[in-house]
Amino acid sequence: MNKKGLAILMRARMRAAAADGSSPASTNTKIALAAAPLPMARESEAIQSHGDGDRLYKQQGNAAAPSLPPQRNLDVVRDAMHSAISSSKTELLDAVLHDFSQGYFALSRDHRRRLLLILAKGYDLNRKQARELMDQHLGLLLPAGDRGESDSPRDEAMLSAFYRIERNLRQALKPAYEVLFERLNNHPGGLRFLSTLRADILSFLQDENVASLRALDASLKEKLTTWLSPVALELHQITWDDPASLLEKIVAYEAVHPISNLLDLKRRLGVGRRCFGYLHPAIPGEPLIFIEVALLKNVAKTIQEVLWDDPPISESEASCALFYSISSTQSGLAGINLGKFLIKRVITLVKRDMPHISTFATLSPIPGYMQWLLCKLASQSQAPSGASDSPFMERLLEPKEESALINSSRETYAGKSGAEVMLNMLTSTNYDWASNAEMLSALKPPLMRLCARYLLQEKKRGKALDSVANFHLQNGAMIERINWMADRSEKGLCQSGGIMVNYVYRVEDIEENAQAYFRAGHIQASENVCCYVKEVGGLKENDGEKPL
């Protein structure tokens, strides 16, 4: 193994260890420890006033040393945070922001939670001032027919009062913690730190849904969305010639199909393959998100075709660009749709450089399918005898499917109904059904049909229930094909029974599809997919769809 390869593997392993919490200064993107709620009254009351941060910071100096007792350490970091918000002296600001960010990394998870609650509650907007300004605004008389169209001196004076109060109201409605976000964004390393900060907020919200933390998250998400607009991002094609420090991040952060070894990495960056990432100047050498592309003759039906089985074809023979993996490297950017812009940029770039590529498609996992299906099957299996005949009981399986399932597994997976047999099969830990031809034959019809139903009909707030489906549909793709036994890995069998789906991006239809999905939750799908379900509410016929 060459030095570059060794460096990639070593750094990837170190990053994996850090992500598991081995280092107190890690970004802790996968925090599993539970945090018990702590009383916050004393801390909140102590900082309600936004006083002279410069004086406070000078008194504390660089006191946030790891050797201090834990409570004292929290107090010092809290004081540095207060100074970072309230300081008016630019010569002190960089030092204050540096000490705050470094001190934050030194805090335990428990103390980070307490500090973020202090930030969310103690540096929220001034509602009393905002209410007073609203009352003043409502007390003013509207000039010239409510539209301010008159040029008289009296009306000009009235408008001037409106403008002044509205300006003050806008300022009052801005939480003080937004000052901290804005200052950190302009500080070296600040954008990365803000991403870490939001990752922690999201983690704490999973433990406990606190309204003030939700508001803090919404404000920070809005700021990050603005600062990470496509204009500020650089599209970079990642190749084997890139620095080992960048390539090890691709190995570490690949979330869909893990990179098994250096040969696998080299193949994904070699002939017939492309990898593109979005980079930001404030986080050099680390893609915020990256996408892997395979250049093929036809749209692949299995991930084996892409990763292992077939050698790459000559790029001049390819007619399809297949997106088979898209991974984010920053958990703190969750919910900020950088992938939408990345896919569109990559399509534009590939069309420009390889005009013979005419099809842009994905081979995507269906991460929520099995969880949804197992819940349905468990509900039916636990129903009392005779309940299946009730008109109020949902019937998941067709009679032919039920009998085929029972007949295929009389000895291995016994059950009083097809639903129970299917549940027992799919919850087996060794997935032996995936290598049994008779069981696969019995499972295929219901699994494919119910998968189509899951993708087309199961929704949350009017949008596709499956997270990956929702991502591609909101970006303007259509569901083209469902593929049986497309991913036989343990992860693929566990997530979706080995089924994967092709989404297709037809350039001329992307905006129309995205708008229809955004406005009405309309899902564009091919006839091949629609035929799996008898009734698909809200779907129109897709006459004249282009075949793959």
Short mmCIF file of C-alpha atoms in Angstrom, two decimals, residues 93-523:
data_model
loop_
_atom_site.label_atom_id
_atom_site.label_comp_id
_atom_site.label_asym_id
_atom_site.label_seq_id
_atom_site.Cartn_x
_atom_site.Cartn_y
_atom_site.Cartn_z
CA LEU A 93 -13.90 40.20 19.32
CA ASP A 94 -11.69 37.63 17.57
CA ALA A 95 -10.13 36.55 20.87
CA VAL A 96 -13.53 36.32 22.55
CA LEU A 97 -15.03 34.24 19.73
CA HIS A 98 -11.99 31.96 19.70
CA ASP A 99 -12.16 31.35 23.44
CA PHE A 100 -15.91 30.78 23.33
CA SER A 101 -15.70 28.18 20.56
CA GLN A 102 -12.73 26.40 22.13
CA GLY A 103 -14.39 26.47 25.53
CA TYR A 104 -17.60 25.06 24.07
CA PHE A 105 -15.73 22.08 22.65
CA ALA A 106 -14.29 21.39 26.12
CA LEU A 107 -17.74 21.18 27.71
CA SER A 108 -19.46 17.90 28.50
CA ARG A 109 -22.68 17.06 26.68
CA ASP A 110 -24.65 17.97 29.79
CA HIS A 111 -23.03 21.40 30.01
CA ARG A 112 -23.42 22.04 26.30
CA ARG A 113 -27.14 21.48 26.72
CA ARG A 114 -27.30 23.89 29.64
CA LEU A 115 -25.31 26.52 27.74
CA LEU A 116 -27.57 26.26 24.69
CA LEU A 117 -30.64 26.67 26.88
CA ILE A 118 -29.04 29.77 28.39
CA LEU A 119 -28.44 31.09 24.87
CA ALA A 120 -31.98 30.26 23.73
CA LYS A 121 -33.77 31.74 26.74
CA GLY A 122 -31.46 34.44 28.06
CA TYR A 123 -30.65 35.97 24.67
CA ASP A 124 -34.05 35.70 23.06
CA LEU A 125 -35.85 38.75 21.69
CA ASN A 126 -37.16 41.43 24.06
CA ARG A 127 -40.90 40.71 23.95
CA LYS A 128 -41.84 43.52 26.32
CA GLN A 129 -40.16 46.08 24.07
CA ALA A 130 -41.69 44.47 20.97
CA ARG A 131 -45.19 44.61 22.53
CA GLU A 132 -44.76 48.30 23.42
CA LEU A 133 -43.67 49.12 19.87
CA MET A 134 -46.62 47.18 18.45
CA ASP A 135 -48.98 49.19 20.64
CA GLN A 136 -47.38 52.41 19.42
CA HIS A 137 -47.71 51.26 15.81
CA LEU A 138 -51.39 50.39 16.27
CA GLY A 139 -51.96 53.79 17.88
CA LEU A 140 -50.83 55.73 14.82
CA LEU A 141 -53.40 57.01 12.31
CA LEU A 142 -52.91 55.82 8.74
CA PRO A 143 -52.44 58.74 6.34
CA ALA A 144 -54.16 59.24 2.95
CA GLY A 145 -56.57 56.36 2.68
CA ASP A 146 -54.37 53.75 4.34
CA ARG A 147 -51.82 53.81 1.49
CA GLY A 148 -49.65 56.80 2.25
CA GLU A 149 -50.24 58.30 -1.19
CA SER A 150 -50.47 61.93 -0.10
CA ASP A 151 -47.45 64.25 -0.24
CA SER A 152 -48.73 66.72 2.35
CA PRO A 153 -46.34 67.72 5.18
CA ARG A 154 -48.76 66.30 7.76
CA ASP A 155 -48.86 62.90 6.06
CA GLU A 156 -45.08 62.91 5.62
CA ALA A 157 -44.67 63.46 9.36
CA MET A 158 -47.07 60.58 10.09
CA LEU A 159 -45.19 58.29 7.71
CA SER A 160 -41.93 59.25 9.38
CA ALA A 161 -43.35 58.05 12.69
CA PHE A 162 -44.36 54.76 11.07
CA TYR A 163 -40.90 54.23 9.60
CA ARG A 164 -39.20 54.94 12.93
CA ILE A 165 -41.39 52.54 14.91
CA GLU A 166 -41.15 49.83 12.22
CA ARG A 167 -37.37 50.11 12.20
CA ASN A 168 -37.25 49.80 15.98
CA LEU A 169 -39.72 46.92 15.86
CA ARG A 170 -37.60 45.00 13.37
CA GLN A 171 -34.63 45.44 15.69
CA ALA A 172 -36.64 44.36 18.75
CA LEU A 173 -37.84 41.22 16.95
CA LYS A 174 -34.25 40.12 16.33
CA PRO A 175 -33.01 37.80 19.11
CA ALA A 176 -29.65 38.72 20.61
CA TYR A 177 -28.27 35.28 19.77
CA GLU A 178 -28.42 36.19 16.07
CA VAL A 179 -25.57 38.62 16.78
CA LEU A 180 -23.49 35.67 17.97
CA PHE A 181 -24.31 33.68 14.80
CA GLU A 182 -23.40 36.57 12.52
CA ARG A 183 -20.14 37.27 14.33
CA LEU A 184 -19.13 33.62 14.28
CA ASN A 185 -19.87 33.43 10.56
CA ASN A 186 -17.26 36.14 9.97
CA HIS A 187 -14.75 34.49 12.30
CA PRO A 188 -12.15 31.97 11.01
CA GLY A 189 -13.54 28.50 11.61
CA GLY A 190 -16.86 30.00 12.69
CA LEU A 191 -19.03 28.39 10.01
CA ARG A 192 -17.80 24.92 10.91
CA PHE A 193 -18.40 25.70 14.58
CA LEU A 194 -21.95 26.86 13.84
CA SER A 195 -22.59 23.56 12.07
CA THR A 196 -21.38 21.71 15.17
CA LEU A 197 -23.53 23.94 17.36
CA ARG A 198 -26.64 23.12 15.32
CA ALA A 199 -25.81 19.39 15.35
CA ASP A 200 -25.88 19.58 19.14
CA ILE A 201 -29.17 21.51 19.13
CA LEU A 202 -30.78 18.88 16.89
CA SER A 203 -29.48 16.12 19.14
CA PHE A 204 -30.93 17.75 22.26
CA LEU A 205 -34.27 18.32 20.51
CA GLN A 206 -34.45 14.58 19.84
CA ASP A 207 -34.16 14.01 23.58
CA GLU A 208 -36.62 16.73 24.59
CA ASN A 209 -38.76 19.03 22.48
CA VAL A 210 -38.03 22.41 24.07
CA ALA A 211 -39.74 25.41 22.44
CA SER A 212 -36.86 27.82 23.04
CA LEU A 213 -34.37 25.37 21.48
CA ARG A 214 -36.70 24.91 18.49
CA ALA A 215 -36.70 28.68 17.98
CA LEU A 216 -32.90 28.77 18.33
CA ASP A 217 -32.58 26.00 15.74
CA ALA A 218 -34.98 27.72 13.31
CA SER A 219 -33.01 30.96 13.52
CA LEU A 220 -29.64 29.25 13.00
CA LYS A 221 -31.00 27.11 10.15
CA GLU A 222 -32.26 30.25 8.39
CA LYS A 223 -28.86 31.90 8.74
CA LEU A 224 -26.98 28.84 7.48
CA THR A 225 -29.34 28.51 4.52
CA THR A 226 -28.49 32.08 3.51
CA TRP A 227 -24.74 31.73 4.05
CA LEU A 228 -24.61 28.41 2.16
CA SER A 229 -26.44 29.59 -0.93
CA PRO A 230 -25.19 28.05 -4.21
CA VAL A 231 -23.45 31.32 -5.08
CA ALA A 232 -21.11 30.82 -2.10
CA LEU A 233 -20.33 27.18 -2.91
CA GLU A 234 -17.72 25.77 -5.26
CA LEU A 235 -18.50 22.62 -7.28
CA HIS A 236 -15.39 20.44 -7.23
CA GLN A 237 -14.80 17.17 -9.08
CA ILE A 238 -13.08 14.85 -6.62
CA THR A 239 -10.39 12.64 -8.17
CA TRP A 240 -7.66 10.27 -7.00
CA ASP A 241 -5.20 13.16 -7.41
CA ASP A 242 -6.86 15.18 -4.64
CA PRO A 243 -5.09 15.39 -1.26
CA ALA A 244 -5.34 12.37 1.01
CA SER A 245 -6.98 14.60 3.64
CA LEU A 246 -9.92 15.17 1.30
CA LEU A 247 -10.18 11.56 0.11
CA GLU A 248 -10.28 10.25 3.66
CA LYS A 249 -13.37 12.37 4.25
CA ILE A 250 -15.07 10.67 1.30
CA VAL A 251 -14.26 7.30 2.90
CA ALA A 252 -15.40 8.44 6.35
CA TYR A 253 -18.64 10.17 5.34
CA GLU A 254 -19.95 7.84 2.59
CA ALA A 255 -23.37 7.08 4.07
CA VAL A 256 -25.19 5.00 1.44
CA HIS A 257 -22.72 2.36 0.24
CA PRO A 258 -19.65 2.19 2.53
CA ILE A 259 -16.27 2.19 0.80
CA SER A 260 -14.68 -1.15 1.66
CA ASN A 261 -11.04 -0.58 0.69
CA LEU A 262 -8.68 1.54 -1.40
CA LEU A 263 -9.45 -0.38 -4.59
CA ASP A 264 -13.13 0.41 -4.07
CA LEU A 265 -12.33 4.10 -3.56
CA LYS A 266 -10.07 4.17 -6.62
CA ARG A 267 -12.76 2.52 -8.74
CA ARG A 268 -15.36 5.10 -7.66
CA LEU A 269 -13.00 7.88 -8.75
CA GLY A 270 -11.75 6.18 -11.92
CA VAL A 271 -12.88 5.58 -15.50
CA GLY A 272 -16.64 5.59 -15.98
CA ARG A 273 -17.20 7.15 -12.57
CA ARG A 274 -17.44 10.67 -11.23
CA CYS A 275 -17.57 12.20 -7.76
CA PHE A 276 -18.55 15.84 -7.20
CA GLY A 277 -18.68 17.83 -3.98
CA TYR A 278 -19.71 21.26 -2.79
CA LEU A 279 -16.93 23.12 -0.98
CA HIS A 280 -17.17 26.37 0.97
CA PRO A 281 -14.22 28.76 1.39
CA ALA A 282 -14.78 28.86 5.16
CA ILE A 283 -14.39 25.07 5.44
CA PRO A 284 -11.47 24.37 3.07
CA GLY A 285 -10.63 20.85 1.98
CA GLU A 286 -13.88 19.32 3.21
CA PRO A 287 -16.94 18.84 0.97
CA LEU A 288 -20.19 19.77 2.68
CA ILE A 289 -21.98 17.23 0.50
CA PHE A 290 -20.84 14.94 -2.31
CA ILE A 291 -22.48 12.81 -4.99
CA GLU A 292 -21.18 9.70 -6.75
CA VAL A 293 -22.04 9.09 -10.42
CA ALA A 294 -21.70 6.02 -12.65
CA LEU A 295 -21.61 6.41 -16.46
CA LEU A 296 -23.56 3.48 -17.94
CA LYS A 297 -25.26 2.32 -21.12
CA ASN A 298 -28.58 1.81 -19.34
CA VAL A 299 -30.15 2.65 -16.01
CA ALA A 300 -28.86 0.04 -13.54
CA LYS A 301 -31.35 -2.24 -11.80
CA THR A 302 -29.02 -3.42 -9.01
CA ILE A 303 -26.28 -1.82 -6.97
CA GLN A 304 -24.09 -4.84 -7.79
CA GLU A 305 -23.93 -3.60 -11.40
CA VAL A 306 -22.55 -0.30 -10.18
CA LEU A 307 -20.17 -1.32 -7.40
CA TRP A 308 -18.88 -4.80 -8.10
CA ASP A 309 -19.94 -6.92 -11.06
CA ASP A 310 -19.36 -5.13 -14.35
CA PRO A 311 -16.14 -3.41 -15.39
CA PRO A 312 -16.73 0.18 -16.47
CA ILE A 313 -17.61 0.72 -20.13
CA SER A 314 -15.89 3.25 -22.34
CA GLU A 315 -17.21 6.66 -21.38
CA SER A 316 -17.98 7.44 -25.03
CA GLU A 317 -20.48 4.53 -25.05
CA ALA A 318 -22.38 5.75 -22.00
CA SER A 319 -25.84 7.25 -22.39
CA CYS A 320 -26.84 7.37 -18.71
CA ALA A 321 -25.45 9.23 -15.70
CA LEU A 322 -26.59 7.30 -12.64
CA PHE A 323 -26.50 8.99 -9.24
CA TYR A 324 -26.03 6.12 -6.80
CA SER A 325 -24.94 7.85 -3.61
CA ILE A 326 -25.29 11.31 -2.10
CA SER A 327 -23.85 11.98 1.36
CA SER A 328 -23.68 14.98 3.66
CA THR A 329 -20.61 15.45 5.83
CA GLN A 330 -22.20 17.87 8.30
CA SER A 331 -25.06 16.68 10.51
CA GLY A 332 -25.56 20.30 11.55
CA LEU A 333 -26.73 21.12 8.01
CA ALA A 334 -29.69 18.71 8.19
CA GLY A 335 -32.76 20.16 6.50
CA ILE A 336 -30.72 22.55 4.34
CA ASN A 337 -31.25 21.18 0.84
CA LEU A 338 -27.79 21.48 -0.66
CA GLY A 339 -28.41 18.25 -2.55
CA LYS A 340 -31.01 19.88 -4.78
CA PHE A 341 -28.53 22.43 -6.08
CA LEU A 342 -25.73 19.86 -6.30
CA ILE A 343 -27.77 17.52 -8.51
CA LYS A 344 -28.81 20.36 -10.84
CA ARG A 345 -25.24 21.62 -11.11
CA VAL A 346 -23.91 18.14 -11.86
CA ILE A 347 -26.56 17.55 -14.54
CA THR A 348 -25.61 20.84 -16.20
CA LEU A 349 -21.90 20.02 -16.04
CA VAL A 350 -22.28 16.47 -17.40
CA LYS A 351 -24.54 17.65 -20.24
CA ARG A 352 -21.94 20.25 -21.18
CA ASP A 353 -18.92 17.92 -21.05
CA MET A 354 -20.64 14.77 -22.36
CA PRO A 355 -23.49 15.70 -24.71
CA HIS A 356 -24.07 12.01 -25.53
CA ILE A 357 -25.43 11.48 -21.99
CA SER A 358 -29.21 11.74 -22.35
CA THR A 359 -30.57 10.05 -19.19
CA PHE A 360 -30.07 11.24 -15.62
CA ALA A 361 -31.34 8.79 -13.04
CA THR A 362 -30.70 7.44 -9.56
CA LEU A 363 -30.51 4.02 -7.98
CA SER A 364 -31.82 4.87 -4.55
CA PRO A 365 -32.51 3.08 -1.26
CA ILE A 366 -35.95 3.12 0.37
CA PRO A 367 -34.89 3.53 4.00
CA GLY A 368 -38.34 3.74 5.60
CA TYR A 369 -40.11 0.96 3.73
CA MET A 370 -39.42 -2.03 5.96
CA GLN A 371 -40.14 -0.12 9.17
CA TRP A 372 -43.52 0.97 7.77
CA LEU A 373 -44.34 -2.52 6.46
CA LEU A 374 -43.38 -4.35 9.65
CA CYS A 375 -45.65 -2.06 11.68
CA LYS A 376 -48.53 -2.88 9.33
CA LEU A 377 -47.84 -6.62 9.45
CA ALA A 378 -47.49 -6.61 13.25
CA SER A 379 -50.82 -4.83 13.59
CA GLN A 380 -52.55 -7.44 11.43
CA SER A 381 -50.79 -10.39 13.09
CA GLN A 382 -51.93 -9.27 16.53
CA ALA A 383 -55.55 -8.77 15.49
CA PRO A 384 -58.03 -11.17 17.16
CA SER A 385 -59.29 -14.15 15.20
CA GLY A 386 -61.96 -13.20 12.68
CA ALA A 387 -61.03 -9.50 12.69
CA SER A 388 -59.60 -9.81 9.17
CA ASP A 389 -63.15 -10.22 7.85
CA SER A 390 -64.22 -6.89 9.29
CA PRO A 391 -64.74 -4.09 6.75
CA PHE A 392 -62.80 -1.80 9.10
CA MET A 393 -59.68 -4.02 9.04
CA GLU A 394 -57.09 -3.19 6.41
CA ARG A 395 -56.23 -6.16 4.19
CA LEU A 396 -52.56 -5.98 3.23
CA LEU A 397 -52.29 -9.24 1.29
CA GLU A 398 -54.24 -10.55 -1.66
CA PRO A 399 -55.66 -14.09 -1.23
CA LYS A 400 -53.16 -15.57 -3.70
CA GLU A 401 -50.27 -13.83 -1.93
CA GLU A 402 -51.42 -15.08 1.46
CA SER A 403 -51.66 -18.70 0.37
CA ALA A 404 -48.29 -18.58 -1.43
CA LEU A 405 -46.59 -17.26 1.70
CA ILE A 406 -48.11 -19.93 3.95
CA ASN A 407 -47.23 -22.73 1.50
CA SER A 408 -43.63 -21.53 1.03
CA SER A 409 -42.67 -21.71 4.69
CA ARG A 410 -44.75 -24.30 6.50
CA GLU A 411 -41.73 -25.65 8.37
CA THR A 412 -39.52 -22.58 8.84
CA TYR A 413 -41.88 -19.66 9.49
CA ALA A 414 -45.19 -20.97 10.75
CA GLY A 415 -48.08 -18.60 11.33
CA LYS A 416 -51.85 -18.50 11.48
CA SER A 417 -52.03 -15.97 8.62
CA GLY A 418 -50.01 -14.82 5.64
CA ALA A 419 -49.28 -11.54 7.43
CA GLU A 420 -47.81 -13.37 10.41
CA VAL A 421 -45.71 -15.63 8.16
CA MET A 422 -44.44 -12.61 6.24
CA LEU A 423 -43.65 -10.78 9.49
CA ASN A 424 -41.70 -13.77 10.81
CA MET A 425 -39.74 -14.03 7.55
CA LEU A 426 -38.80 -10.38 7.35
CA THR A 427 -37.80 -10.09 11.01
CA SER A 428 -35.47 -13.09 10.91
CA THR A 429 -31.94 -12.01 11.80
CA ASN A 430 -30.15 -14.21 9.26
CA TYR A 431 -32.25 -13.18 6.23
CA ASP A 432 -32.27 -16.77 4.96
CA TRP A 433 -35.38 -15.99 2.91
CA ALA A 434 -33.15 -13.90 0.61
CA SER A 435 -31.37 -17.06 -0.58
CA ASN A 436 -34.43 -19.32 -0.77
CA ALA A 437 -35.99 -19.36 -4.25
CA GLU A 438 -39.44 -20.51 -3.07
CA MET A 439 -39.65 -17.86 -0.34
CA LEU A 440 -38.45 -15.14 -2.70
CA SER A 441 -41.09 -16.16 -5.22
CA ALA A 442 -43.80 -15.87 -2.56
CA LEU A 443 -42.48 -12.58 -1.17
CA LYS A 444 -41.92 -10.74 -4.46
CA PRO A 445 -45.57 -9.92 -5.42
CA PRO A 446 -46.62 -8.46 -2.04
CA LEU A 447 -43.30 -6.72 -1.37
CA MET A 448 -43.24 -5.01 -4.79
CA ARG A 449 -46.92 -4.05 -4.68
CA LEU A 450 -46.73 -2.69 -1.13
CA CYS A 451 -43.51 -0.86 -1.96
CA ALA A 452 -45.30 0.95 -4.80
CA ARG A 453 -48.10 1.83 -2.39
CA TYR A 454 -45.58 3.07 0.18
CA LEU A 455 -43.83 5.33 -2.33
CA LEU A 456 -46.96 6.63 -4.07
CA GLN A 457 -49.64 6.80 -1.40
CA GLU A 458 -48.12 6.91 2.08
CA LYS A 459 -47.63 10.55 3.02
CA LYS A 460 -46.84 12.82 5.91
CA ARG A 461 -48.20 16.37 5.78
CA GLY A 462 -49.03 15.85 2.13
CA LYS A 463 -45.53 14.74 1.11
CA ALA A 464 -43.95 11.32 0.57
CA LEU A 465 -43.38 9.48 3.84
CA ASP A 466 -40.04 8.07 2.71
CA SER A 467 -37.25 10.60 3.27
CA VAL A 468 -35.25 9.72 0.13
CA ALA A 469 -38.40 9.75 -2.02
CA ASN A 470 -39.35 13.14 -0.62
CA PHE A 471 -35.85 14.47 -1.36
CA HIS A 472 -35.88 13.46 -5.03
CA LEU A 473 -39.53 14.34 -5.66
CA GLN A 474 -39.15 17.84 -4.24
CA ASN A 475 -36.12 18.24 -6.52
CA GLY A 476 -38.28 17.48 -9.58
CA ALA A 477 -37.60 13.78 -10.23
CA MET A 478 -40.19 11.14 -11.09
CA ILE A 479 -40.46 7.53 -9.89
CA GLU A 480 -39.53 5.39 -12.90
CA ARG A 481 -38.95 1.82 -11.73
CA ILE A 482 -38.91 -0.39 -8.64
CA ASN A 483 -36.15 -3.02 -8.69
CA TRP A 484 -36.41 -6.43 -7.00
CA MET A 485 -33.40 -7.67 -5.03
CA ALA A 486 -31.35 -4.68 -6.09
CA ASP A 487 -29.35 -4.51 -2.85
CA ARG A 488 -28.64 -7.85 -1.19
CA SER A 489 -26.43 -6.37 1.53
CA GLU A 490 -27.57 -6.71 5.14
CA LYS A 491 -28.37 -3.00 5.20
CA GLY A 492 -30.40 -3.23 1.98
CA LEU A 493 -32.39 -6.26 3.20
CA CYS A 494 -33.03 -4.62 6.57
CA GLN A 495 -34.16 -1.25 5.15
CA SER A 496 -36.28 -2.30 2.20
CA GLY A 497 -36.19 -6.06 1.69
CA GLY A 498 -33.49 -5.56 -0.94
CA ILE A 499 -35.71 -3.36 -3.14
CA MET A 500 -34.31 -0.15 -4.67
CA VAL A 501 -35.93 2.48 -6.85
CA ASN A 502 -34.90 4.47 -9.93
CA TYR A 503 -35.82 8.15 -9.91
CA VAL A 504 -35.37 9.91 -13.24
CA TYR A 505 -34.54 13.60 -13.73
CA ARG A 506 -35.88 14.73 -17.10
CA VAL A 507 -34.39 18.17 -17.52
CA GLU A 508 -37.38 19.60 -19.35
CA ASP A 509 -39.80 18.44 -16.60
CA ILE A 510 -37.82 19.12 -13.43
CA GLU A 511 -39.34 22.50 -12.55
CA GLU A 512 -42.92 21.47 -13.41
CA ASN A 513 -42.63 18.26 -11.36
CA ALA A 514 -41.12 20.11 -8.40
CA GLN A 515 -43.87 22.74 -8.43
CA ALA A 516 -46.66 20.15 -8.68
CA TYR A 517 -45.17 18.23 -5.75
CA PHE A 518 -44.67 21.39 -3.68
CA ARG A 519 -48.17 22.75 -4.29
CA ALA A 520 -50.29 19.60 -4.06
CA GLY A 521 -48.02 16.70 -3.15
CA HIS A 522 -48.48 15.32 -6.67
CA ILE A 523 -46.12 12.43 -7.36
#
